GROMACS .gro file of C-alpha atoms in nm:
model
  284
    1MET     CA    1   0.557   1.463  -1.762
    2ILE     CA    2   0.671   1.180  -1.536
    3GLU     CA    3   1.018   1.240  -1.399
    4VAL     CA    4   1.278   0.975  -1.476
    5LYS     CA    5   1.609   0.995  -1.293
    6TYR     CA    6   1.912   0.794  -1.192
    7VAL     CA    7   2.046   0.825  -0.836
    8ASN     CA    8   2.371   0.654  -0.741
    9SER     CA    9   2.441   0.495  -0.402
   10GLU     CA   10   2.587   0.822  -0.272
   11GLY     CA   11   2.270   1.012  -0.358
   12LYS     CA   12   2.406   1.190  -0.667
   13ALA     CA   13   2.102   1.246  -0.892
   14PHE     CA   14   2.073   1.288  -1.268
   15ILE     CA   15   1.735   1.404  -1.397
   16LEU     CA   16   1.682   1.237  -1.735
   17THR     CA   17   1.357   1.392  -1.856
   18SER     CA   18   1.412   1.766  -1.818
   19ASP     CA   19   1.472   1.992  -2.119
   20GLY     CA   20   1.716   2.194  -1.911
   21GLU     CA   21   1.948   1.900  -1.839
   22ARG     CA   22   2.248   1.811  -2.052
   23LEU     CA   23   2.179   1.438  -2.010
   24ARG     CA   24   1.838   1.339  -2.144
   25LEU     CA   25   1.682   0.995  -2.192
   26ARG     CA   26   1.590   0.929  -2.557
   27LYS     CA   27   1.516   0.555  -2.552
   28GLY     CA   28   1.457   0.301  -2.278
   29ASN     CA   29   1.174   0.054  -2.240
   30LEU     CA   30   1.115   0.057  -1.864
   31HIS     CA   31   0.783  -0.123  -1.902
   32LYS     CA   32   0.904  -0.469  -1.988
   33TYR     CA   33   0.910  -0.778  -1.768
   34SER     CA   34   0.884  -1.155  -1.776
   35TRP     CA   35   0.814  -1.438  -1.534
   36VAL     CA   36   0.962  -1.788  -1.560
   37ALA     CA   37   0.724  -2.080  -1.510
   38GLU     CA   38   0.865  -2.376  -1.322
   39THR     CA   39   0.683  -2.677  -1.461
   40ILE     CA   40   0.660  -3.054  -1.469
   41GLU     CA   41   0.627  -3.184  -1.823
   42TYR     CA   42   0.343  -3.426  -1.891
   43LYS     CA   43   0.243  -3.616  -2.199
   44TYR     CA   44   0.001  -3.338  -2.280
   45GLY     CA   45   0.123  -2.999  -2.167
   46ASP     CA   46   0.282  -2.892  -1.840
   47GLN     CA   47   0.184  -2.865  -1.475
   48VAL     CA   48   0.289  -2.526  -1.335
   49GLN     CA   49   0.456  -2.561  -0.993
   50ASP     CA   50   0.571  -2.204  -0.932
   51PHE     CA   51   0.678  -1.878  -1.094
   52THR     CA   52   1.016  -1.710  -1.056
   53LYS     CA   53   1.163  -1.387  -1.186
   54GLN     CA   54   1.518  -1.337  -1.307
   55ALA     CA   55   1.729  -1.022  -1.291
   56ILE     CA   56   1.643  -0.775  -1.566
   57SER     CA   57   1.848  -0.529  -1.775
   58TYR     CA   58   1.732  -0.208  -1.943
   59ASP     CA   59   1.911  -0.061  -2.245
   60LEU     CA   60   1.900   0.317  -2.215
   61GLU     CA   61   2.005   0.573  -2.473
   62PHE     CA   62   2.088   0.927  -2.366
   63ILE     CA   63   2.133   1.248  -2.562
   64VAL     CA   64   2.417   1.461  -2.422
   65ARG     CA   65   2.391   1.826  -2.524
   66GLY     CA   66   2.612   2.133  -2.500
   67ASN     CA   67   2.949   2.243  -2.631
   68PRO     CA   68   3.230   1.985  -2.633
   69LEU     CA   69   3.358   2.080  -2.286
   70GLU     CA   70   3.007   2.073  -2.136
   71ARG     CA   71   2.936   1.731  -2.285
   72LYS     CA   72   3.266   1.590  -2.160
   73GLU     CA   73   3.194   1.723  -1.810
   74CYS     CA   74   2.843   1.574  -1.812
   75LEU     CA   75   2.966   1.232  -1.925
   76LYS     CA   76   3.250   1.238  -1.671
   77ASN     CA   77   3.011   1.313  -1.385
   78PHE     CA   78   2.768   1.040  -1.487
   79HIS     CA   79   3.047   0.786  -1.538
   80ASN     CA   80   3.207   0.865  -1.201
   81ALA     CA   81   2.874   0.834  -1.019
   82SER     CA   82   2.771   0.505  -1.181
   83GLU     CA   83   3.115   0.345  -1.164
   84HIS     CA   84   3.139   0.431  -0.793
   85ASP     CA   85   2.851   0.187  -0.733
   86ILE     CA   86   3.042  -0.087  -0.916
   87MET     CA   87   3.359  -0.027  -0.716
   88VAL     CA   88   3.186  -0.038  -0.377
   89ASN     CA   89   2.916  -0.292  -0.480
   90GLU     CA   90   2.634  -0.063  -0.370
   91ARG     CA   91   2.322  -0.031  -0.585
   92GLY     CA   92   2.197   0.291  -0.732
   93LYS     CA   93   1.836   0.343  -0.837
   94LEU     CA   94   1.638   0.421  -1.148
   95TRP     CA   95   1.326   0.624  -1.072
   96PHE     CA   96   1.007   0.645  -1.277
   97GLY     CA   97   0.782   0.887  -1.091
   98GLU     CA   98   0.728   0.741  -0.743
   99TYR     CA   99   0.861   0.396  -0.834
  100SER     CA  100   1.226   0.293  -0.815
  101ILE     CA  101   1.429  -0.014  -0.904
  102GLU     CA  102   1.781  -0.089  -0.778
  103CYS     CA  103   2.048  -0.110  -1.047
  104PHE     CA  104   2.409  -0.105  -1.156
  105ILE     CA  105   2.524   0.065  -1.478
  106LEU     CA  106   2.722  -0.225  -1.622
  107ALA     CA  107   2.808  -0.102  -1.970
  108SER     CA  108   2.845   0.228  -2.154
  109ASP     CA  109   2.912   0.322  -2.516
  110THR     CA  110   2.956   0.684  -2.631
  111GLN     CA  111   2.934   0.790  -2.995
  112PRO     CA  112   2.894   1.121  -3.181
  113ASP     CA  113   2.554   1.189  -3.331
  114GLU     CA  114   2.579   1.153  -3.709
  115LYS     CA  115   2.320   1.425  -3.773
  116ASN     CA  116   2.406   1.682  -3.505
  117ASP     CA  117   2.759   1.794  -3.417
  118ASN     CA  118   2.635   1.948  -3.091
  119VAL     CA  119   2.502   1.620  -2.955
  120THR     CA  120   2.670   1.304  -2.822
  121ILE     CA  121   2.489   0.970  -2.784
  122ASN     CA  122   2.557   0.766  -2.471
  123SER     CA  123   2.411   0.412  -2.453
  124VAL     CA  124   2.420   0.228  -2.120
  125THR     CA  125   2.294  -0.098  -1.972
  126ALA     CA  126   2.120  -0.079  -1.634
  127TYR     CA  127   2.137  -0.419  -1.465
  128CYS     CA  128   1.872  -0.474  -1.194
  129PRO     CA  129   1.950  -0.774  -0.968
  130TYR     CA  130   1.615  -0.750  -0.786
  131PRO     CA  131   1.363  -0.725  -1.071
  132PHE     CA  132   1.085  -0.528  -0.902
  133TRP     CA  133   0.986  -0.164  -0.911
  134MET     CA  134   0.892  -0.048  -0.563
  135ARG     CA  135   0.699   0.241  -0.414
  136GLU     CA  136   0.722   0.313  -0.041
  137THR     CA  137   0.450   0.490   0.154
  138VAL     CA  138   0.529   0.601   0.510
  139LEU     CA  139   0.284   0.638   0.797
  140SER     CA  140   0.414   0.764   1.132
  141PHE     CA  141   0.227   0.692   1.456
  142MET     CA  142   0.235   0.794   1.820
  143SER     CA  143   0.036   0.580   2.063
  144HIS     CA  144  -0.050   0.749   2.392
  145GLY     CA  145  -0.115   0.425   2.578
  146LYS     CA  146  -0.474   0.517   2.660
  147ASN     CA  147  -0.692   0.237   2.528
  148GLY     CA  148  -0.502   0.249   2.203
  149LEU     CA  149  -0.562   0.621   2.137
  150MET     CA  150  -0.323   0.724   1.858
  151ASP     CA  151  -0.207   1.011   1.643
  152ALA     CA  152  -0.102   0.963   1.283
  153TYR     CA  153   0.112   1.221   1.109
  154ASP     CA  154   0.326   1.265   0.798
  155TYR     CA  155   0.089   1.034   0.616
  156ALA     CA  156   0.072   1.021   0.238
  157PHE     CA  157  -0.241   0.808   0.201
  158ASP     CA  158  -0.560   0.911   0.031
  159TYR     CA  159  -0.722   0.795   0.351
  160GLY     CA  160  -1.081   0.914   0.329
  161ASP     CA  161  -1.267   0.877   0.662
  162PHE     CA  162  -1.066   0.823   0.977
  163ASP     CA  163  -1.136   0.757   1.342
  164TYR     CA  164  -0.941   0.821   1.660
  165GLY     CA  165  -1.037   0.625   1.971
  166VAL     CA  166  -1.014   0.293   2.148
  167GLU     CA  167  -0.971   0.107   1.819
  168GLY     CA  168  -0.669   0.314   1.724
  169TYR     CA  169  -0.622   0.468   1.382
  170ARG     CA  170  -0.830   0.375   1.080
  171ALA     CA  171  -0.740   0.475   0.727
  172PHE     CA  172  -0.752   0.364   0.366
  173THR     CA  173  -0.413   0.296   0.211
  174GLY     CA  174  -0.513   0.432  -0.128
  175ILE     CA  175  -0.309   0.149  -0.282
  176ASP     CA  176  -0.482  -0.070  -0.538
  177SER     CA  177  -0.296  -0.400  -0.524
  178THR     CA  178  -0.404  -0.751  -0.614
  179VAL     CA  179  -0.154  -0.903  -0.369
  180PRO     CA  180  -0.066  -0.835  -0.002
  181LEU     CA  181   0.194  -0.561   0.052
  182GLU     CA  182   0.536  -0.598   0.211
  183PHE     CA  183   0.637  -0.361   0.490
  184ARG     CA  184   0.898  -0.228   0.730
  185LEU     CA  185   0.788  -0.157   1.086
  186ILE     CA  186   1.028   0.073   1.273
  187VAL     CA  187   0.965   0.104   1.647
  188TYR     CA  188   1.150   0.375   1.840
  189GLY     CA  189   1.265   0.355   2.201
  190PRO     CA  190   1.233   0.373   2.486
  191VAL     CA  191   0.984   0.085   2.505
  192SER     CA  192   0.985  -0.275   2.630
  193ASP     CA  193   0.819  -0.568   2.454
  194PRO     CA  194   0.662  -0.359   2.174
  195GLN     CA  195   0.318  -0.482   2.071
  196ILE     CA  196   0.145  -0.331   1.768
  197VAL     CA  197  -0.177  -0.454   1.609
  198ILE     CA  198  -0.233  -0.399   1.237
  199ASN     CA  199  -0.562  -0.510   1.083
  200GLY     CA  200  -0.624  -0.736   1.382
  201HIS     CA  201  -0.283  -0.907   1.363
  202LEU     CA  202  -0.028  -0.876   1.645
  203TYR     CA  203   0.334  -0.782   1.571
  204GLU     CA  204   0.536  -0.838   1.889
  205VAL     CA  205   0.904  -0.877   1.979
  206ASP     CA  206   1.017  -0.932   2.339
  207VAL     CA  207   1.309  -0.687   2.355
  208ASP     CA  208   1.401  -0.367   2.536
  209ILE     CA  209   1.450  -0.074   2.301
  210ALA     CA  210   1.660   0.200   2.457
  211GLN     CA  211   1.604   0.570   2.407
  212TYR     CA  212   1.752   0.670   2.068
  213GLY     CA  213   1.750   0.302   1.969
  214TYR     CA  214   1.501   0.135   1.735
  215LEU     CA  215   1.368  -0.201   1.618
  216THR     CA  216   1.317  -0.274   1.247
  217ILE     CA  217   1.092  -0.557   1.128
  218SER     CA  218   1.124  -0.608   0.752
  219SER     CA  219   0.902  -0.851   0.561
  220LEU     CA  220   1.070  -0.782   0.226
  221GLU     CA  221   1.259  -1.085   0.101
  222LYS     CA  222   1.535  -1.050  -0.156
  223SER     CA  223   1.803  -1.283  -0.281
  224ASP     CA  224   2.056  -1.111  -0.055
  225GLN     CA  225   1.830  -0.968   0.212
  226GLU     CA  226   1.596  -1.212   0.384
  227LYS     CA  227   1.313  -1.120   0.616
  228SER     CA  228   1.471  -0.965   0.923
  229CYS     CA  229   1.413  -0.837   1.276
  230ILE     CA  230   1.697  -0.604   1.375
  231LEU     CA  231   1.754  -0.413   1.699
  232THR     CA  232   1.974  -0.104   1.663
  233TYR     CA  233   2.136   0.041   1.975
  234PRO     CA  234   2.195   0.415   2.032
  235SER     CA  235   2.561   0.353   1.946
  236GLY     CA  236   2.459   0.237   1.598
  237LYS     CA  237   2.546  -0.129   1.659
  238SER     CA  238   2.279  -0.369   1.529
  239ILE     CA  239   2.194  -0.730   1.612
  240SER     CA  240   1.931  -0.976   1.495
  241VAL     CA  241   1.657  -1.039   1.755
  242LEU     CA  242   1.452  -1.275   1.540
  243ASN     CA  243   1.449  -1.535   1.816
  244ALA     CA  244   1.273  -1.287   2.046
  245ARG     CA  245   0.967  -1.263   1.822
  246ASN     CA  246   0.625  -1.380   1.932
  247ARG     CA  247   0.613  -1.720   1.765
  248ASP     CA  248   0.236  -1.746   1.806
  249SER     CA  249   0.175  -1.444   1.581
  250TYR     CA  250   0.372  -1.427   1.255
  251ILE     CA  251   0.563  -1.095   1.256
  252PHE     CA  252   0.619  -1.091   0.879
  253LYS     CA  253   0.253  -1.114   0.778
  254PRO     CA  254   0.207  -0.877   0.480
  255ILE     CA  255  -0.029  -0.578   0.490
  256THR     CA  256  -0.349  -0.595   0.287
  257SER     CA  257  -0.438  -0.305   0.059
  258GLY     CA  258  -0.751  -0.103   0.124
  259GLU     CA  259  -0.850  -0.041   0.486
  260LEU     CA  260  -0.579  -0.001   0.748
  261ASN     CA  261  -0.650  -0.033   1.122
  262VAL     CA  262  -0.354   0.028   1.357
  263SER     CA  263  -0.350   0.023   1.738
  264SER     CA  264  -0.124  -0.021   2.041
  265GLU     CA  265  -0.196   0.002   2.412
  266GLN     CA  266   0.160   0.115   2.486
  267GLU     CA  267   0.315   0.459   2.480
  268VAL     CA  268   0.523   0.409   2.169
  269LYS     CA  269   0.626   0.586   1.850
  270PHE     CA  270   0.666   0.391   1.527
  271ASP     CA  271   0.672   0.417   1.148
  272LEU     CA  272   0.492   0.180   0.913
  273VAL     CA  273   0.649   0.174   0.567
  274ILE     CA  274   0.423  -0.002   0.318
  275ILE     CA  275   0.608  -0.138   0.015
  276GLU     CA  276   0.430  -0.192  -0.315
  277ARG     CA  277   0.615  -0.419  -0.562
  278ARG     CA  278   0.540  -0.425  -0.933
  279SER     CA  279   0.700  -0.587  -1.238
  280GLU     CA  280   0.672  -0.253  -1.415
  281PRO     CA  281   0.614   0.100  -1.283
  282LEU     CA  282   0.252   0.208  -1.278
  283TRP     CA  283   0.132   0.376  -1.595
  284ILE     CA  284   0.015   0.727  -1.507
   0.00000   0.00000   0.00000
């Protein structure tokens, strides 16, 4: 069975598909979506200019089981966790297997079950401002600065054949996607002017990253979080260093699915987080 859960912004998790849990999901169509076509109307039909996607809401119905005190405690815990996100304006997440979507629990209605005195029905609305389900896959690298010789570790790819040597690290992402994939590239200090090549494309920012500091390049674009290039100091302070990017080589170029070829001629440690976006979680 695929695990469905809700995790609030503080990390408090509620498993919704386990027989042993008091809160269990009974209804909730998580596989629905729609695109909006932006068109110019002609005499006969329309000319499609672009497609956009609006925020989406899911209506979820939970069964709450146990004696009256146990049900009250379960509902109190869930309410406190979901309402915390509203009060601090921080998004929680709905999870469907490996895919998650950011959400707020905007509405709740609790009623007794007409057929079972030991069950309470809780209906909620999960509002998702950014209407994509996402799965993140992390690859961690260490380049030894010897003709691009690299180690890859903590990888989760079904990578098949691989090769270490002057051309760096070769792998297969194991991700079947019809569109290029967004990413976060996290480069750890100490290193100056980090230069990393992925599938023949150079990602370079002319900055000095101190020991215990790091640089984050994010290609993911949201309504409230544009593409970014952020340098974080050991103190935790962060600044944008977008103007220090190599303007001759686009640092936000998405990653293609399939083969992955990564190299760097510097001694540098970095993580590549590949982000798969879908309108609905993958059917498994």
